[in-house]
Amino acid sequence: MTPLLHGTYAAVLTPRDADGSINEALFRSWLNFLISRGVDGFAINGATGEFCLVTEPEFDRLMQIVAETIQDHPSIRFVAGVGAAGSAAAIRLGNLAARAGATGLLLPMPYFFPYSQADVKSFSRTVAASVQAPILLYNLPQFTSPLAPATSLELIRDTDNIVGIKDSSGSLDTLRLLTSEGIPATRIVGNDGALAQALVERVTDGVISGVACALPELMTQLYRMGCIDPLATSFEHLVASLKLFIAQLDPFPTPWGLKIIAEARNLAPATFPFPLAPERVLQTAQFTAWFAEHRSELQVQ
């Protein structure tokens, strides 16, 4: 089976103005910047894109902009996150994305309340039966009910429209299981910290990377080198740089640290859903200064 996705996909932030409205011009220019830096595609409206803050009309408009932007780039694909609190909303988002030409949908489990594995199976099958695009399960246990490896395998094996998984848990157990069982599934790493080991073990078809939104140069090089020779010294150096960057991101809520670096690169002003506490203002200044000192090792010229 040919994987639905392959390579480095940037999980794109959703740039907003101070009043909370989406800045469409910045979003479009950001997509073009990422294309120029060699990404293979985009993931829109995932955790990095703060899907819980995106309204349905905003989602529809984001889909239109992405579709327009990639018209002249036939090799670029995009997938759309359809996170919601229930199946009806996820289905509506999924069909909007399908009409816009999304290659596939990222389906996180319904958020806020904890659910059982039986619940998430019912949810996933209901959505899969009602949308017009292939689905990648989106395991996001930091924010939604987790998908157990056995649950993911069952859904992918037995549900026609569920073709793989983006696993953002940081664990490789599900990708290893799909590989060892010979399941013809698209296996995507969704946690930047887990990518290097996945490449070493050859258990991934690609990465959807939040870091790639702000540092596409680092992530595209790391992925390509890891596919060629994950034991090379040059690959190890790139992995060390990524680990260093992730350590700086970790004190911030997802995806605030990426916004700070995007602003430092003049991609978009860093805006937040509420005013920053004084401690965060200090952290932001420190992170910006750190980035200025480490640009070269992060592959930023």
PDB file of C-alpha atoms in Angstrom:
ATOM      1  CA  MET A   1       0.000   0.000   0.000  1.00  0.00           C
ATOM      2  CA  THR A   2       1.219   3.495  -0.850  1.00  0.00           C
ATOM      3  CA  PRO A   3       1.091   5.652   2.295  1.00  0.00           C
ATOM      4  CA  LEU A   4      -1.444   8.456   2.279  1.00  0.00           C
ATOM      5  CA  LEU A   5       1.347  10.802   3.405  1.00  0.00           C
ATOM      6  CA  HIS A   6       5.101  10.570   3.108  1.00  0.00           C
ATOM      7  CA  GLY A   7       7.817  12.958   4.228  1.00  0.00           C
ATOM      8  CA  THR A   8       7.800  16.092   6.353  1.00  0.00           C
ATOM      9  CA  TYR A   9       4.491  17.843   6.921  1.00  0.00           C
ATOM     10  CA  ALA A  10       4.429  21.089   8.867  1.00  0.00           C
ATOM     11  CA  ALA A  11       1.717  21.395  11.495  1.00  0.00           C
ATOM     12  CA  VAL A  12       0.761  24.997  10.840  1.00  0.00           C
ATOM     13  CA  LEU A  13      -0.020  27.618  13.452  1.00  0.00           C
ATOM     14  CA  THR A  14      -3.126  29.760  12.982  1.00  0.00           C
ATOM     15  CA  PRO A  15      -1.966  33.407  12.936  1.00  0.00           C
ATOM     16  CA  ARG A  16      -4.372  35.827  14.550  1.00  0.00           C
ATOM     17  CA  ASP A  17      -4.509  39.579  14.988  1.00  0.00           C
ATOM     18  CA  ALA A  18      -4.776  41.255  18.372  1.00  0.00           C
ATOM     19  CA  ASP A  19      -8.585  41.198  18.110  1.00  0.00           C
ATOM     20  CA  GLY A  20      -8.567  37.414  17.659  1.00  0.00           C
ATOM     21  CA  SER A  21      -9.419  37.348  13.962  1.00  0.00           C
ATOM     22  CA  ILE A  22      -7.377  35.141  11.644  1.00  0.00           C
ATOM     23  CA  ASN A  23      -4.798  37.061   9.620  1.00  0.00           C
ATOM     24  CA  GLU A  24      -5.381  35.520   6.219  1.00  0.00           C
ATOM     25  CA  ALA A  25      -2.503  37.317   4.501  1.00  0.00           C
ATOM     26  CA  LEU A  26       0.002  36.073   7.069  1.00  0.00           C
ATOM     27  CA  PHE A  27      -1.420  32.557   6.888  1.00  0.00           C
ATOM     28  CA  ARG A  28      -1.004  32.521   3.124  1.00  0.00           C
ATOM     29  CA  SER A  29       2.530  33.925   3.241  1.00  0.00           C
ATOM     30  CA  TRP A  30       3.471  31.399   5.930  1.00  0.00           C
ATOM     31  CA  LEU A  31       2.342  28.529   3.721  1.00  0.00           C
ATOM     32  CA  ASN A  32       4.440  29.895   0.872  1.00  0.00           C
ATOM     33  CA  PHE A  33       7.435  30.242   3.190  1.00  0.00           C
ATOM     34  CA  LEU A  34       7.101  26.599   4.210  1.00  0.00           C
ATOM     35  CA  ILE A  35       6.841  25.486   0.591  1.00  0.00           C
ATOM     36  CA  SER A  36      10.014  27.426  -0.212  1.00  0.00           C
ATOM     37  CA  ARG A  37      11.800  25.598   2.615  1.00  0.00           C
ATOM     38  CA  GLY A  38      11.019  22.168   1.243  1.00  0.00           C
ATOM     39  CA  VAL A  39       8.166  20.718   3.288  1.00  0.00           C
ATOM     40  CA  ASP A  40       6.089  18.025   1.621  1.00  0.00           C
ATOM     41  CA  GLY A  41       2.774  19.347   2.866  1.00  0.00           C
ATOM     42  CA  PHE A  42       0.745  20.835   5.682  1.00  0.00           C
ATOM     43  CA  ALA A  43      -1.409  19.746   8.572  1.00  0.00           C
ATOM     44  CA  ILE A  44      -4.002  22.417   9.301  1.00  0.00           C
ATOM     45  CA  ASN A  45      -6.133  22.768  12.438  1.00  0.00           C
ATOM     46  CA  GLY A  46      -4.328  20.290  14.648  1.00  0.00           C
ATOM     47  CA  ALA A  47      -3.118  20.937  18.180  1.00  0.00           C
ATOM     48  CA  THR A  48      -0.432  23.291  16.843  1.00  0.00           C
ATOM     49  CA  GLY A  49      -3.173  25.202  15.030  1.00  0.00           C
ATOM     50  CA  GLU A  50      -5.194  25.426  18.284  1.00  0.00           C
ATOM     51  CA  PHE A  51      -8.172  23.621  16.797  1.00  0.00           C
ATOM     52  CA  CYS A  52     -10.217  24.140  19.944  1.00  0.00           C
ATOM     53  CA  LEU A  53     -10.233  27.901  19.204  1.00  0.00           C
ATOM     54  CA  VAL A  54     -11.133  27.657  15.501  1.00  0.00           C
ATOM     55  CA  THR A  55     -14.779  28.220  14.569  1.00  0.00           C
ATOM     56  CA  GLU A  56     -16.447  26.352  11.736  1.00  0.00           C
ATOM     57  CA  PRO A  57     -16.519  29.403   9.402  1.00  0.00           C
ATOM     58  CA  GLU A  58     -12.844  30.034  10.197  1.00  0.00           C
ATOM     59  CA  PHE A  59     -12.039  26.409   9.425  1.00  0.00           C
ATOM     60  CA  ASP A  60     -13.825  26.645   6.089  1.00  0.00           C
ATOM     61  CA  ARG A  61     -11.856  29.765   5.191  1.00  0.00           C
ATOM     62  CA  LEU A  62      -8.538  28.157   6.187  1.00  0.00           C
ATOM     63  CA  MET A  63      -9.343  25.248   3.885  1.00  0.00           C
ATOM     64  CA  GLN A  64     -10.044  27.610   1.003  1.00  0.00           C
ATOM     65  CA  ILE A  65      -6.776  29.489   1.513  1.00  0.00           C
ATOM     66  CA  VAL A  66      -4.696  26.313   1.629  1.00  0.00           C
ATOM     67  CA  ALA A  67      -6.368  24.970  -1.501  1.00  0.00           C
ATOM     68  CA  GLU A  68      -5.728  28.244  -3.345  1.00  0.00           C
ATOM     69  CA  THR A  69      -2.113  28.419  -2.176  1.00  0.00           C
ATOM     70  CA  ILE A  70      -1.119  24.950  -3.360  1.00  0.00           C
ATOM     71  CA  GLN A  71      -2.776  25.195  -6.775  1.00  0.00           C
ATOM     72  CA  ASP A  72       0.578  25.943  -8.403  1.00  0.00           C
ATOM     73  CA  HIS A  73       2.417  23.324  -6.338  1.00  0.00           C
ATOM     74  CA  PRO A  74       1.026  19.941  -7.406  1.00  0.00           C
ATOM     75  CA  SER A  75       3.388  17.962  -5.178  1.00  0.00           C
ATOM     76  CA  ILE A  76       2.167  19.701  -2.004  1.00  0.00           C
ATOM     77  CA  ARG A  77      -0.670  18.066  -0.080  1.00  0.00           C
ATOM     78  CA  PHE A  78      -2.561  18.987   3.031  1.00  0.00           C
ATOM     79  CA  VAL A  79      -4.469  17.195   5.748  1.00  0.00           C
ATOM     80  CA  ALA A  80      -6.990  18.799   8.055  1.00  0.00           C
ATOM     81  CA  GLY A  81      -7.644  18.229  11.723  1.00  0.00           C
ATOM     82  CA  VAL A  82     -11.335  17.747  12.474  1.00  0.00           C
ATOM     83  CA  GLY A  83     -11.190  17.824  16.245  1.00  0.00           C
ATOM     84  CA  ALA A  84     -14.529  18.307  17.974  1.00  0.00           C
ATOM     85  CA  ALA A  85     -16.447  17.384  21.099  1.00  0.00           C
ATOM     86  CA  GLY A  86     -18.753  15.050  19.179  1.00  0.00           C
ATOM     87  CA  SER A  87     -19.203  13.204  15.915  1.00  0.00           C
ATOM     88  CA  ALA A  88     -21.639  15.628  14.258  1.00  0.00           C
ATOM     89  CA  ALA A  89     -19.200  18.543  14.353  1.00  0.00           C
ATOM     90  CA  ALA A  90     -16.282  16.353  13.267  1.00  0.00           C
ATOM     91  CA  ILE A  91     -18.306  15.157  10.272  1.00  0.00           C
ATOM     92  CA  ARG A  92     -19.180  18.711   9.243  1.00  0.00           C
ATOM     93  CA  LEU A  93     -15.527  19.760   9.397  1.00  0.00           C
ATOM     94  CA  GLY A  94     -14.454  16.631   7.562  1.00  0.00           C
ATOM     95  CA  ASN A  95     -16.772  17.255   4.660  1.00  0.00           C
ATOM     96  CA  LEU A  96     -15.702  20.908   4.424  1.00  0.00           C
ATOM     97  CA  ALA A  97     -12.086  19.751   4.226  1.00  0.00           C
ATOM     98  CA  ALA A  98     -12.896  17.079   1.657  1.00  0.00           C
ATOM     99  CA  ARG A  99     -14.650  19.611  -0.572  1.00  0.00           C
ATOM    100  CA  ALA A 100     -11.565  21.835  -0.383  1.00  0.00           C
ATOM    101  CA  GLY A 101      -9.363  18.985  -1.596  1.00  0.00           C
ATOM    102  CA  ALA A 102      -7.730  17.715   1.592  1.00  0.00           C
ATOM    103  CA  THR A 103      -5.720  14.552   1.050  1.00  0.00           C
ATOM    104  CA  GLY A 104      -6.964  13.239   4.365  1.00  0.00           C
ATOM    105  CA  LEU A 105      -8.416  14.054   7.761  1.00  0.00           C
ATOM    106  CA  LEU A 106      -6.785  13.927  11.180  1.00  0.00           C
ATOM    107  CA  LEU A 107      -9.372  12.619  13.625  1.00  0.00           C
ATOM    108  CA  PRO A 108      -8.580  13.214  17.306  1.00  0.00           C
ATOM    109  CA  MET A 109     -10.847  11.618  19.829  1.00  0.00           C
ATOM    110  CA  PRO A 110     -13.624  13.854  21.238  1.00  0.00           C
ATOM    111  CA  TYR A 111     -12.196  16.299  23.696  1.00  0.00           C
ATOM    112  CA  PHE A 112     -12.840  17.429  27.277  1.00  0.00           C
ATOM    113  CA  PHE A 113     -14.538  14.387  28.818  1.00  0.00           C
ATOM    114  CA  PRO A 114     -12.667  11.092  29.359  1.00  0.00           C
ATOM    115  CA  TYR A 115     -13.979   8.227  27.241  1.00  0.00           C
ATOM    116  CA  SER A 116     -13.488   4.443  27.172  1.00  0.00           C
ATOM    117  CA  GLN A 117     -11.942   2.518  24.281  1.00  0.00           C
ATOM    118  CA  ALA A 118     -15.434   1.335  23.312  1.00  0.00           C
ATOM    119  CA  ASP A 119     -16.528   4.970  23.165  1.00  0.00           C
ATOM    120  CA  VAL A 120     -13.682   6.077  20.918  1.00  0.00           C
ATOM    121  CA  LYS A 121     -14.274   3.119  18.597  1.00  0.00           C
ATOM    122  CA  SER A 122     -17.917   4.129  18.186  1.00  0.00           C
ATOM    123  CA  PHE A 123     -16.958   7.757  17.610  1.00  0.00           C
ATOM    124  CA  SER A 124     -14.287   6.911  15.034  1.00  0.00           C
ATOM    125  CA  ARG A 125     -16.475   4.513  13.065  1.00  0.00           C
ATOM    126  CA  THR A 126     -19.357   6.980  13.002  1.00  0.00           C
ATOM    127  CA  VAL A 127     -17.181   9.744  11.576  1.00  0.00           C
ATOM    128  CA  ALA A 128     -15.444   7.424   9.103  1.00  0.00           C
ATOM    129  CA  ALA A 129     -18.773   6.313   7.652  1.00  0.00           C
ATOM    130  CA  SER A 130     -19.917   9.879   7.026  1.00  0.00           C
ATOM    131  CA  VAL A 131     -16.981  11.776   5.487  1.00  0.00           C
ATOM    132  CA  GLN A 132     -15.639  11.836   1.953  1.00  0.00           C
ATOM    133  CA  ALA A 133     -11.895  11.697   2.655  1.00  0.00           C
ATOM    134  CA  PRO A 134      -9.543   9.102   4.163  1.00  0.00           C
ATOM    135  CA  ILE A 135      -8.985   9.313   7.906  1.00  0.00           C
ATOM    136  CA  LEU A 136      -5.823   9.149   9.952  1.00  0.00           C
ATOM    137  CA  LEU A 137      -6.577   8.541  13.602  1.00  0.00           C
ATOM    138  CA  TYR A 138      -4.961  11.280  15.689  1.00  0.00           C
ATOM    139  CA  ASN A 139      -3.722   9.977  19.018  1.00  0.00           C
ATOM    140  CA  LEU A 140      -3.434  13.057  21.230  1.00  0.00           C
ATOM    141  CA  PRO A 141      -3.515  11.792  24.815  1.00  0.00           C
ATOM    142  CA  GLN A 142      -2.223  15.072  26.235  1.00  0.00           C
ATOM    143  CA  PHE A 143      -5.590  16.670  25.387  1.00  0.00           C
ATOM    144  CA  THR A 144      -8.087  13.907  24.493  1.00  0.00           C
ATOM    145  CA  SER A 145      -8.858  10.326  25.483  1.00  0.00           C
ATOM    146  CA  PRO A 146      -5.964   8.098  24.404  1.00  0.00           C
ATOM    147  CA  LEU A 147      -6.114   5.446  21.714  1.00  0.00           C
ATOM    148  CA  ALA A 148      -4.666   2.154  22.916  1.00  0.00           C
ATOM    149  CA  PRO A 149      -2.438   0.404  20.351  1.00  0.00           C
ATOM    150  CA  ALA A 150      -4.886  -2.508  20.070  1.00  0.00           C
ATOM    151  CA  THR A 151      -7.776  -0.088  19.486  1.00  0.00           C
ATOM    152  CA  SER A 152      -5.883   1.718  16.748  1.00  0.00           C
ATOM    153  CA  LEU A 153      -4.960  -1.543  15.048  1.00  0.00           C
ATOM    154  CA  GLU A 154      -8.563  -2.772  15.145  1.00  0.00           C
ATOM    155  CA  LEU A 155      -9.963   0.456  13.721  1.00  0.00           C
ATOM    156  CA  ILE A 156      -7.390   0.608  10.927  1.00  0.00           C
ATOM    157  CA  ARG A 157      -7.732  -3.071  10.059  1.00  0.00           C
ATOM    158  CA  ASP A 158     -11.521  -3.256  10.129  1.00  0.00           C
ATOM    159  CA  THR A 159     -12.745   0.216   9.046  1.00  0.00           C
ATOM    160  CA  ASP A 160     -12.513   0.928   5.322  1.00  0.00           C
ATOM    161  CA  ASN A 161     -12.031   4.684   5.543  1.00  0.00           C
ATOM    162  CA  ILE A 162      -9.504   4.678   8.410  1.00  0.00           C
ATOM    163  CA  VAL A 163      -6.133   4.232   6.719  1.00  0.00           C
ATOM    164  CA  GLY A 164      -3.564   4.989   9.410  1.00  0.00           C
ATOM    165  CA  ILE A 165      -2.591   7.054  12.412  1.00  0.00           C
ATOM    166  CA  LYS A 166      -0.784  10.184  13.432  1.00  0.00           C
ATOM    167  CA  ASP A 167       0.518   9.305  16.882  1.00  0.00           C
ATOM    168  CA  SER A 168       1.403  12.360  18.970  1.00  0.00           C
ATOM    169  CA  SER A 169       1.724  10.460  22.234  1.00  0.00           C
ATOM    170  CA  GLY A 170       5.505  10.220  22.140  1.00  0.00           C
ATOM    171  CA  SER A 171       5.271   6.422  22.256  1.00  0.00           C
ATOM    172  CA  LEU A 172       6.094   4.256  19.251  1.00  0.00           C
ATOM    173  CA  ASP A 173       4.092   1.259  20.477  1.00  0.00           C
ATOM    174  CA  THR A 174       1.264   1.682  17.967  1.00  0.00           C
ATOM    175  CA  LEU A 175       3.587   2.245  15.008  1.00  0.00           C
ATOM    176  CA  ARG A 176       5.638  -0.778  16.039  1.00  0.00           C
ATOM    177  CA  LEU A 177       2.493  -2.900  16.332  1.00  0.00           C
ATOM    178  CA  LEU A 178       1.205  -1.889  12.900  1.00  0.00           C
ATOM    179  CA  THR A 179       4.622  -2.671  11.439  1.00  0.00           C
ATOM    180  CA  SER A 180       5.074  -6.034  13.135  1.00  0.00           C
ATOM    181  CA  GLU A 181       1.539  -7.139  12.233  1.00  0.00           C
ATOM    182  CA  GLY A 182       2.039  -6.176   8.597  1.00  0.00           C
ATOM    183  CA  ILE A 183      -1.023  -3.921   8.591  1.00  0.00           C
ATOM    184  CA  PRO A 184      -1.065  -1.793   5.394  1.00  0.00           C
ATOM    185  CA  ALA A 185      -1.393   1.509   7.220  1.00  0.00           C
ATOM    186  CA  THR A 186       0.029   5.014   6.998  1.00  0.00           C
ATOM    187  CA  ARG A 187       2.253   5.434  10.062  1.00  0.00           C
ATOM    188  CA  ILE A 188       2.903   9.059  11.001  1.00  0.00           C
ATOM    189  CA  VAL A 189       4.897  10.360  13.943  1.00  0.00           C
ATOM    190  CA  GLY A 190       3.165  13.362  15.479  1.00  0.00           C
ATOM    191  CA  ASN A 191       5.603  14.015  18.310  1.00  0.00           C
ATOM    192  CA  ASP A 192       8.887  15.621  17.261  1.00  0.00           C
ATOM    193  CA  GLY A 193      10.732  14.054  20.161  1.00  0.00           C
ATOM    194  CA  ALA A 194       9.864  10.541  18.948  1.00  0.00           C
ATOM    195  CA  LEU A 195      10.880  11.022  15.319  1.00  0.00           C
ATOM    196  CA  ALA A 196      14.554  10.069  15.499  1.00  0.00           C
ATOM    197  CA  GLN A 197      13.909   6.680  17.087  1.00  0.00           C
ATOM    198  CA  ALA A 198      11.066   6.000  14.643  1.00  0.00           C
ATOM    199  CA  LEU A 199      13.464   6.609  11.761  1.00  0.00           C
ATOM    200  CA  VAL A 200      16.086   4.358  13.327  1.00  0.00           C
ATOM    201  CA  GLU A 201      13.510   1.557  13.684  1.00  0.00           C
ATOM    202  CA  ARG A 202      11.942   2.208  10.264  1.00  0.00           C
ATOM    203  CA  VAL A 203       8.429   2.308  11.689  1.00  0.00           C
ATOM    204  CA  THR A 204       7.233   5.595  10.178  1.00  0.00           C
ATOM    205  CA  ASP A 205       6.172   6.871   6.764  1.00  0.00           C
ATOM    206  CA  GLY A 206       6.516  10.510   7.721  1.00  0.00           C
ATOM    207  CA  VAL A 207       6.190  13.170  10.357  1.00  0.00           C
ATOM    208  CA  ILE A 208       3.632  15.867  11.062  1.00  0.00           C
ATOM    209  CA  SER A 209       5.819  18.304  12.921  1.00  0.00           C
ATOM    210  CA  GLY A 210       4.954  21.347  14.981  1.00  0.00           C
ATOM    211  CA  VAL A 211       8.621  22.329  15.028  1.00  0.00           C
ATOM    212  CA  ALA A 212       8.604  22.321  11.205  1.00  0.00           C
ATOM    213  CA  CYS A 213       6.153  25.210  11.261  1.00  0.00           C
ATOM    214  CA  ALA A 214       8.834  27.467  12.760  1.00  0.00           C
ATOM    215  CA  LEU A 215      12.009  25.564  11.792  1.00  0.00           C
ATOM    216  CA  PRO A 216      11.262  23.784   8.504  1.00  0.00           C
ATOM    217  CA  GLU A 217      14.944  23.730   7.566  1.00  0.00           C
ATOM    218  CA  LEU A 218      15.852  21.636  10.603  1.00  0.00           C
ATOM    219  CA  MET A 219      12.991  19.172  10.293  1.00  0.00           C
ATOM    220  CA  THR A 220      13.212  18.563   6.548  1.00  0.00           C
ATOM    221  CA  GLN A 221      16.951  17.913   6.803  1.00  0.00           C
ATOM    222  CA  LEU A 222      16.547  15.676   9.834  1.00  0.00           C
ATOM    223  CA  TYR A 223      13.823  13.586   8.219  1.00  0.00           C
ATOM    224  CA  ARG A 224      15.653  13.168   4.926  1.00  0.00           C
ATOM    225  CA  MET A 225      18.946  12.303   6.592  1.00  0.00           C
ATOM    226  CA  GLY A 226      17.179   9.843   8.885  1.00  0.00           C
ATOM    227  CA  CYS A 227      15.675   8.074   5.890  1.00  0.00           C
ATOM    228  CA  ILE A 228      19.108   7.786   4.269  1.00  0.00           C
ATOM    229  CA  ASP A 229      21.281   6.874   7.257  1.00  0.00           C
ATOM    230  CA  PRO A 230      19.940   7.239  10.806  1.00  0.00           C
ATOM    231  CA  LEU A 231      23.310   6.136  12.183  1.00  0.00           C
ATOM    232  CA  ALA A 232      25.277   8.934  10.495  1.00  0.00           C
ATOM    233  CA  THR A 233      27.048  11.506  12.648  1.00  0.00           C
ATOM    234  CA  SER A 234      25.352  14.312  10.719  1.00  0.00           C
ATOM    235  CA  PHE A 235      21.953  12.864  11.639  1.00  0.00           C
ATOM    236  CA  GLU A 236      22.960  12.630  15.294  1.00  0.00           C
ATOM    237  CA  HIS A 237      23.958  16.304  15.249  1.00  0.00           C
ATOM    238  CA  LEU A 238      20.559  17.293  13.861  1.00  0.00           C
ATOM    239  CA  VAL A 239      18.802  15.187  16.486  1.00  0.00           C
ATOM    240  CA  ALA A 240      20.847  16.856  19.223  1.00  0.00           C
ATOM    241  CA  SER A 241      19.809  20.284  17.922  1.00  0.00           C
ATOM    242  CA  LEU A 242      16.160  19.233  17.889  1.00  0.00           C
ATOM    243  CA  LYS A 243      16.376  17.957  21.460  1.00  0.00           C
ATOM    244  CA  LEU A 244      17.939  21.244  22.525  1.00  0.00           C
ATOM    245  CA  PHE A 245      15.088  23.174  20.913  1.00  0.00           C
ATOM    246  CA  ILE A 246      12.383  20.958  22.397  1.00  0.00           C
ATOM    247  CA  ALA A 247      13.878  21.497  25.853  1.00  0.00           C
ATOM    248  CA  GLN A 248      13.357  25.231  25.342  1.00  0.00           C
ATOM    249  CA  LEU A 249       9.783  24.696  24.120  1.00  0.00           C
ATOM    250  CA  ASP A 250       8.704  22.476  26.988  1.00  0.00           C
ATOM    251  CA  PRO A 251       8.101  25.200  29.621  1.00  0.00           C
ATOM    252  CA  PHE A 252       5.483  26.820  27.364  1.00  0.00           C
ATOM    253  CA  PRO A 253       1.913  25.688  26.677  1.00  0.00           C
ATOM    254  CA  THR A 254       1.451  24.096  23.270  1.00  0.00           C
ATOM    255  CA  PRO A 255       2.035  25.919  20.883  1.00  0.00           C
ATOM    256  CA  TRP A 256       3.186  29.186  22.466  1.00  0.00           C
ATOM    257  CA  GLY A 257       6.903  28.541  22.111  1.00  0.00           C
ATOM    258  CA  LEU A 258       6.515  28.015  18.381  1.00  0.00           C
ATOM    259  CA  LYS A 259       4.668  31.326  18.108  1.00  0.00           C
ATOM    260  CA  ILE A 260       7.555  33.081  19.830  1.00  0.00           C
ATOM    261  CA  ILE A 261      10.099  31.674  17.378  1.00  0.00           C
ATOM    262  CA  ALA A 262       7.832  32.388  14.418  1.00  0.00           C
ATOM    263  CA  GLU A 263       7.728  36.022  15.509  1.00  0.00           C
ATOM    264  CA  ALA A 264      11.519  36.047  15.872  1.00  0.00           C
ATOM    265  CA  ARG A 265      11.681  34.879  12.247  1.00  0.00           C
ATOM    266  CA  ASN A 266       9.217  37.601  11.142  1.00  0.00           C
ATOM    267  CA  LEU A 267       6.632  35.046  10.067  1.00  0.00           C
ATOM    268  CA  ALA A 268       3.802  36.396  12.223  1.00  0.00           C
ATOM    269  CA  PRO A 269       3.352  38.309  15.472  1.00  0.00           C
ATOM    270  CA  ALA A 270       2.967  36.021  18.475  1.00  0.00           C
ATOM    271  CA  THR A 271      -0.572  36.416  19.791  1.00  0.00           C
ATOM    272  CA  PHE A 272      -2.110  34.467  22.646  1.00  0.00           C
ATOM    273  CA  PRO A 273      -5.657  33.722  23.818  1.00  0.00           C
ATOM    274  CA  PHE A 274      -5.165  35.919  26.898  1.00  0.00           C
ATOM    275  CA  PRO A 275      -2.534  38.376  28.188  1.00  0.00           C
ATOM    276  CA  LEU A 276       0.768  36.888  29.260  1.00  0.00           C
ATOM    277  CA  ALA A 277       1.661  36.762  32.934  1.00  0.00           C
ATOM    278  CA  PRO A 278       4.836  38.686  33.875  1.00  0.00           C
ATOM    279  CA  GLU A 279       6.692  35.393  34.254  1.00  0.00           C
ATOM    280  CA  ARG A 280       5.749  34.425  30.693  1.00  0.00           C
ATOM    281  CA  VAL A 281       6.903  37.787  29.375  1.00  0.00           C
ATOM    282  CA  LEU A 282      10.302  37.140  30.937  1.00  0.00           C
ATOM    283  CA  GLN A 283      10.402  33.575  29.574  1.00  0.00           C
ATOM    284  CA  THR A 284       9.517  34.881  26.126  1.00  0.00           C
ATOM    285  CA  ALA A 285      12.379  37.365  26.160  1.00  0.00           C
ATOM    286  CA  GLN A 286      14.794  34.687  27.355  1.00  0.00           C
ATOM    287  CA  PHE A 287      13.670  32.227  24.683  1.00  0.00           C
ATOM    288  CA  THR A 288      13.984  34.854  21.956  1.00  0.00           C
ATOM    289  CA  ALA A 289      17.520  35.668  23.098  1.00  0.00           C
ATOM    290  CA  TRP A 290      18.395  31.967  23.224  1.00  0.00           C
ATOM    291  CA  PHE A 291      17.139  31.491  19.679  1.00  0.00           C
ATOM    292  CA  ALA A 292      19.244  34.384  18.396  1.00  0.00           C
ATOM    293  CA  GLU A 293      22.333  32.654  19.797  1.00  0.00           C
ATOM    294  CA  HIS A 294      21.490  29.215  18.380  1.00  0.00           C
ATOM    295  CA  ARG A 295      20.150  29.993  14.901  1.00  0.00           C
ATOM    296  CA  SER A 296      22.979  28.322  13.006  1.00  0.00           C
ATOM    297  CA  GLU A 297      22.784  24.994  14.831  1.00  0.00           C
ATOM    298  CA  LEU A 298      19.018  25.036  14.222  1.00  0.00           C
ATOM    299  CA  GLN A 299      19.773  25.333  10.480  1.00  0.00           C
ATOM    300  CA  VAL A 300      18.442  28.899  10.258  1.00  0.00           C
ATOM    301  CA  GLN A 301      20.616  31.156   8.131  1.00  0.00           C
TER     302      GLN A 301
END
